Structures are given as structure tokens and as C-alpha cells.
Amino acid sequence: MRKVLSAIALAAVAFLSATGTSWAQRRAEPGAFDYYVLTLSWSPAFCAKSKGAPDPDQCGMDRKFGFVVHGLWPQNADGGYPANCTRDRTVPKAVVDQIMPIMPSVGLIVYEWAKHGTCSGLNATDYFARLREAYAKVKVPEPLQSPNADLSVPAMQVERLFVQANPGLAPESVAIVCSKRDVAEVRICLNKDLGFMPCGSRIVDRCRRDAVLTATR
């Protein structure tokens, strides 16, 4: 199983590194960071734009995911972030099974652990428990829970809906990221105790004026 997960992780790196963020990555001591960014991916947009054969776990014909977890990223206030802090690439199968309902891609799970989780100061089991806890803190707004064909919500309205659905969440703690005209991600900033907090430098909205969240394109 370890060899299978490692191979999938290497395949995921090629795609995910091409869509990575532009700010500085840094090697650092595990646990040396300022806050977390919980990143939620809008699955219909991801699956529509996947190059090659889309991941069947997330994008198969019987899969109807809306927002899923992309990652829980250790982040620094100046906009930099630690990455690949150890050489550990192993995620126990039991942990993969637990996280798949909210992060439905084995390749992504392994990749996120290697790049971001190893910088958390936690082992893989505790890191993904922390990720599940962070996800449980955030309520996906009811209008955005089901990716039905009639769904069409402007990007800035997506932000307002998240703020309204989560008491204590301010606009300064949310960033919407788009791919051309499609809402792709919602990023929510959390302190180390997983309370909402203002985002640091570079965690900002990245959308065109005409960007929308839809279930189809």
C-alpha cells in the first residue's frame, strides 16, 4: 500500500505544482508557522478542468461532490509558507479511509501530507485529525451544498454566503480563488486553535468580476 500511495503522490505532484500559488515556499522546522489556511475546492470546477483522465474517486460519474477539502496549510503572516519540511511520504491506510469522505482523492491526500502536513509539527494521523476538526468548524452555506445544474452564484456572493453561514467569520478571513470565470476555491484563515482570524499577506481574493460558481460549464 505504501508503494501505491507514493506512486499516486508523485503523479499528483505534476498536476498540482503547475497550479500552485506564487508566493515563496520555505523549508522550515516543523511547527514553525503563524496560522492555518483551510482550502476548500469546488469539485465540479476541478473535475471539469482536470487534465487527462480525472481522478475517479472524486470525479467518477457517480460522484456528486460540492466543496471538498483541498488542504490545511501552515502559513506565515508575511505571505510565505513552509513546505516539504521532512521526507515523510507515508499516510496510513486507516487515515486515508477516514479522510476520503471530505478529501476524496488518495493522490491529493498523500501530496498534501508531504508538502504541507509535514510542516505542521504533527504526525500524519494527528495532522489529518486536525484537518477534519478544521473542516468541522466551517459550515458550507446551504445554497452551495448541492451542485445542481441551476446553480450560478457570483464569486463575491460566495464569500458573503460563507460569512453569513459562519458566526464570527469576517470577510477578512475569507479569500475566493478563481480559474478564469470559475470559482475554484474558498480559503479560510484559522489560528492554531482553529479560531477564525484575518488572513495574512497574499491570502486575497483572486477572481475576475464576471467569475461565478456553477455546477457545470
Coordinates of C-alpha atoms in Angstrom, one line a residue:
M1 CA 0.0 0.0 0.0
R2 CA 2.9 2.4 0.8
K3 CA 4.3 2.0 -2.7
V4 CA 0.9 2.6 -4.3
L5 CA 0.3 5.7 -2.3
S6 CA 3.8 7.0 -3.1
A7 CA 3.3 6.4 -6.8
I8 CA 0.0 8.2 -6.8
A9 CA 1.5 11.1 -4.9
L10 CA 4.2 11.5 -7.5
A11 CA 1.6 11.7 -10.2
A12 CA -0.3 14.3 -8.3
V13 CA 2.7 16.5 -7.9
A14 CA 3.0 17.1 -11.6
F15 CA -0.5 18.5 -11.8
L16 CA -0.7 20.3 -8.5
S17 CA 2.6 22.0 -8.8
A18 CA 1.5 23.5 -12.1
T19 CA -1.4 25.1 -10.4
G20 CA 0.4 26.2 -7.2
T21 CA 0.5 29.6 -5.7
S22 CA 3.1 32.2 -6.5
W23 CA 4.4 33.2 -3.0
A24 CA 7.6 31.9 -1.5
Q25 CA 7.9 28.3 -0.3
R26 CA 10.4 27.8 2.5
R27 CA 11.9 24.9 4.3
A28 CA 11.4 25.3 8.0
E29 CA 11.3 23.4 11.2
P30 CA 8.0 21.5 11.5
G31 CA 5.6 23.6 13.6
A32 CA 7.3 26.9 12.8
F33 CA 4.4 28.8 11.2
D34 CA 1.9 31.5 12.1
Y35 CA -1.6 30.2 11.2
Y36 CA -3.5 27.8 9.0
V37 CA -5.3 28.2 5.7
L38 CA -8.2 25.7 5.2
T39 CA -8.7 25.5 1.5
L40 CA -12.0 24.1 0.1
S41 CA -12.1 23.1 -3.5
W42 CA -15.2 23.4 -5.6
S43 CA -15.2 19.8 -7.0
P44 CA -17.3 20.5 -10.2
A45 CA -14.8 23.1 -11.3
F46 CA -11.8 20.9 -10.5
C47 CA -13.2 17.9 -12.3
A48 CA -14.2 19.9 -15.4
K49 CA -10.6 21.3 -15.8
S50 CA -8.7 18.1 -14.9
K51 CA -6.1 17.3 -17.5
G52 CA -6.0 13.8 -18.8
A53 CA -8.2 11.2 -17.0
P54 CA -9.8 12.8 -14.0
D55 CA -9.5 11.1 -10.6
P56 CA -12.3 8.5 -10.5
D57 CA -12.5 8.8 -6.7
Q58 CA -13.5 12.5 -6.9
C59 CA -14.8 12.8 -10.5
G60 CA -16.4 9.5 -11.4
M61 CA -19.8 9.5 -12.9
D62 CA -21.4 8.5 -9.6
R63 CA -19.6 11.3 -7.7
K64 CA -21.5 14.4 -7.0
F65 CA -19.3 16.3 -4.6
G66 CA -19.6 20.1 -4.0
F67 CA -17.0 21.7 -1.7
V68 CA -14.3 19.2 -0.6
V69 CA -11.1 19.8 1.4
H70 CA -8.1 20.7 -0.8
G71 CA -5.8 21.1 2.2
L72 CA -4.9 22.6 5.6
W73 CA -1.8 24.7 5.0
P74 CA 0.6 26.1 7.6
Q75 CA 1.1 29.7 6.6
N76 CA 3.2 32.7 7.7
A77 CA 1.9 36.2 8.2
D78 CA 4.3 37.7 5.7
G79 CA 2.9 35.6 2.8
G80 CA 5.5 32.9 2.8
Y81 CA 4.8 29.3 3.9
P82 CA 6.8 26.3 4.9
A83 CA 6.8 23.3 2.5
N84 CA 8.2 19.8 2.5
C85 CA 9.6 20.0 6.0
T86 CA 10.5 16.3 6.3
R87 CA 10.9 13.4 3.9
D88 CA 8.0 11.5 5.3
R89 CA 5.6 10.5 2.5
T90 CA 3.7 7.8 4.3
V91 CA 0.0 8.1 5.2
P92 CA -1.5 5.1 7.0
K93 CA -4.3 3.4 5.1
A94 CA -6.7 3.8 8.0
V95 CA -6.1 7.6 7.9
V96 CA -6.7 7.7 4.1
D97 CA -10.0 5.8 4.7
Q98 CA -11.1 8.3 7.4
I99 CA -10.4 11.4 5.3
M100 CA -11.7 10.2 1.9
P101 CA -15.3 11.4 2.6
I102 CA -14.2 15.0 2.7
M103 CA -11.0 14.8 0.7
P104 CA -11.9 12.2 -2.0
S105 CA -8.5 11.7 -3.7
V106 CA -5.8 9.4 -2.5
G107 CA -3.2 11.2 -4.6
L108 CA -4.2 14.6 -3.1
I109 CA -4.1 13.2 0.5
V110 CA -0.6 11.9 0.1
Y111 CA 0.6 15.1 -1.7
E112 CA -0.9 17.4 0.9
W113 CA 0.7 15.5 3.7
A114 CA 4.2 15.6 2.0
K115 CA 4.1 19.3 1.1
H116 CA 2.0 20.9 3.9
G117 CA 1.3 18.3 6.6
T118 CA 4.9 17.6 7.3
C119 CA 5.3 21.3 8.3
S120 CA 2.5 21.2 10.9
G121 CA 4.6 19.6 13.7
L122 CA 2.2 16.7 13.8
N123 CA 2.4 13.2 12.6
A124 CA 0.2 12.1 9.7
T125 CA -2.6 10.7 12.0
D126 CA -2.8 13.9 14.1
Y127 CA -2.5 16.2 11.1
F128 CA -5.5 14.7 9.4
A129 CA -7.4 14.7 12.6
R130 CA -6.6 18.4 12.8
L131 CA -7.8 18.8 9.2
R132 CA -11.1 17.1 10.0
E133 CA -11.5 19.3 13.0
A134 CA -10.9 22.5 10.9
Y135 CA -13.4 21.3 8.3
A136 CA -16.0 20.7 11.0
K137 CA -15.6 24.3 12.2
V138 CA -16.7 25.7 8.8
K139 CA -20.3 25.4 7.6
V140 CA -20.8 25.3 3.8
P141 CA -23.7 27.6 3.1
E142 CA -26.9 25.7 2.3
P143 CA -27.3 27.1 -1.2
L144 CA -23.8 25.8 -2.1
Q145 CA -24.1 22.3 -0.6
S146 CA -25.6 20.6 -3.7
P147 CA -24.0 21.1 -7.1
N148 CA -27.3 21.2 -9.0
A149 CA -27.4 22.2 -12.7
D150 CA -29.2 25.5 -11.9
L151 CA -26.6 26.8 -9.6
S152 CA -24.9 30.1 -10.6
V153 CA -23.5 32.3 -7.8
P154 CA -21.2 35.3 -8.4
A155 CA -17.8 35.0 -6.7
M156 CA -18.4 37.8 -4.2
Q157 CA -21.7 36.4 -3.3
V158 CA -20.0 33.1 -2.4
E159 CA -17.9 35.0 0.1
R160 CA -20.9 36.7 1.6
L161 CA -22.7 33.4 1.9
F162 CA -19.8 31.8 3.8
V163 CA -19.6 34.8 6.2
Q164 CA -23.4 34.7 6.8
A165 CA -23.3 31.0 7.5
N166 CA -20.5 31.1 10.0
P167 CA -20.8 33.3 13.1
G168 CA -17.5 35.0 13.8
L169 CA -16.2 34.7 10.3
A170 CA -15.3 38.1 8.8
P171 CA -14.7 38.9 5.2
E172 CA -11.0 39.5 6.1
S173 CA -10.8 35.8 7.0
V174 CA -12.0 34.5 3.6
A175 CA -10.5 34.6 0.1
I176 CA -12.1 33.4 -3.1
V177 CA -9.8 32.0 -5.8
C178 CA -11.0 31.5 -9.4
S179 CA -9.8 29.8 -12.5
K180 CA -10.7 32.2 -15.3
R181 CA -14.5 32.6 -14.9
D182 CA -15.0 29.7 -12.5
V183 CA -14.9 29.8 -8.7
A184 CA -12.3 27.2 -7.8
E185 CA -11.5 27.5 -4.1
V186 CA -12.6 29.1 -0.9
R187 CA -9.7 29.8 1.6
I188 CA -10.4 30.4 5.3
C189 CA -7.8 31.5 7.7
L190 CA -7.6 29.9 11.2
N191 CA -5.3 30.4 14.1
K192 CA -3.5 27.5 15.7
D193 CA -6.5 26.9 17.9
L194 CA -8.7 26.8 14.8
G195 CA -10.5 30.0 15.5
F196 CA -11.3 32.4 12.6
M197 CA -8.7 35.1 12.1
P198 CA -7.8 37.8 9.5
C199 CA -5.7 36.4 6.7
G200 CA -2.1 37.5 6.3
S201 CA -0.4 38.8 3.3
R202 CA -1.2 37.3 -0.1
I203 CA -4.2 35.3 1.0
V204 CA -6.6 37.5 -1.0
D205 CA -9.5 37.2 -3.5
R206 CA -8.3 36.2 -7.0
C207 CA -11.3 36.4 -9.3
R208 CA -12.5 38.3 -12.3
R209 CA -15.5 40.5 -12.0
D210 CA -17.6 38.0 -14.0
A211 CA -16.5 34.9 -12.1
V212 CA -19.3 32.6 -10.9
L213 CA -19.7 29.3 -9.1
T214 CA -21.6 26.8 -11.2
A215 CA -22.0 23.1 -11.2
T216 CA -21.4 22.8 -15.0
R217 CA -19.6 24.9 -17.6

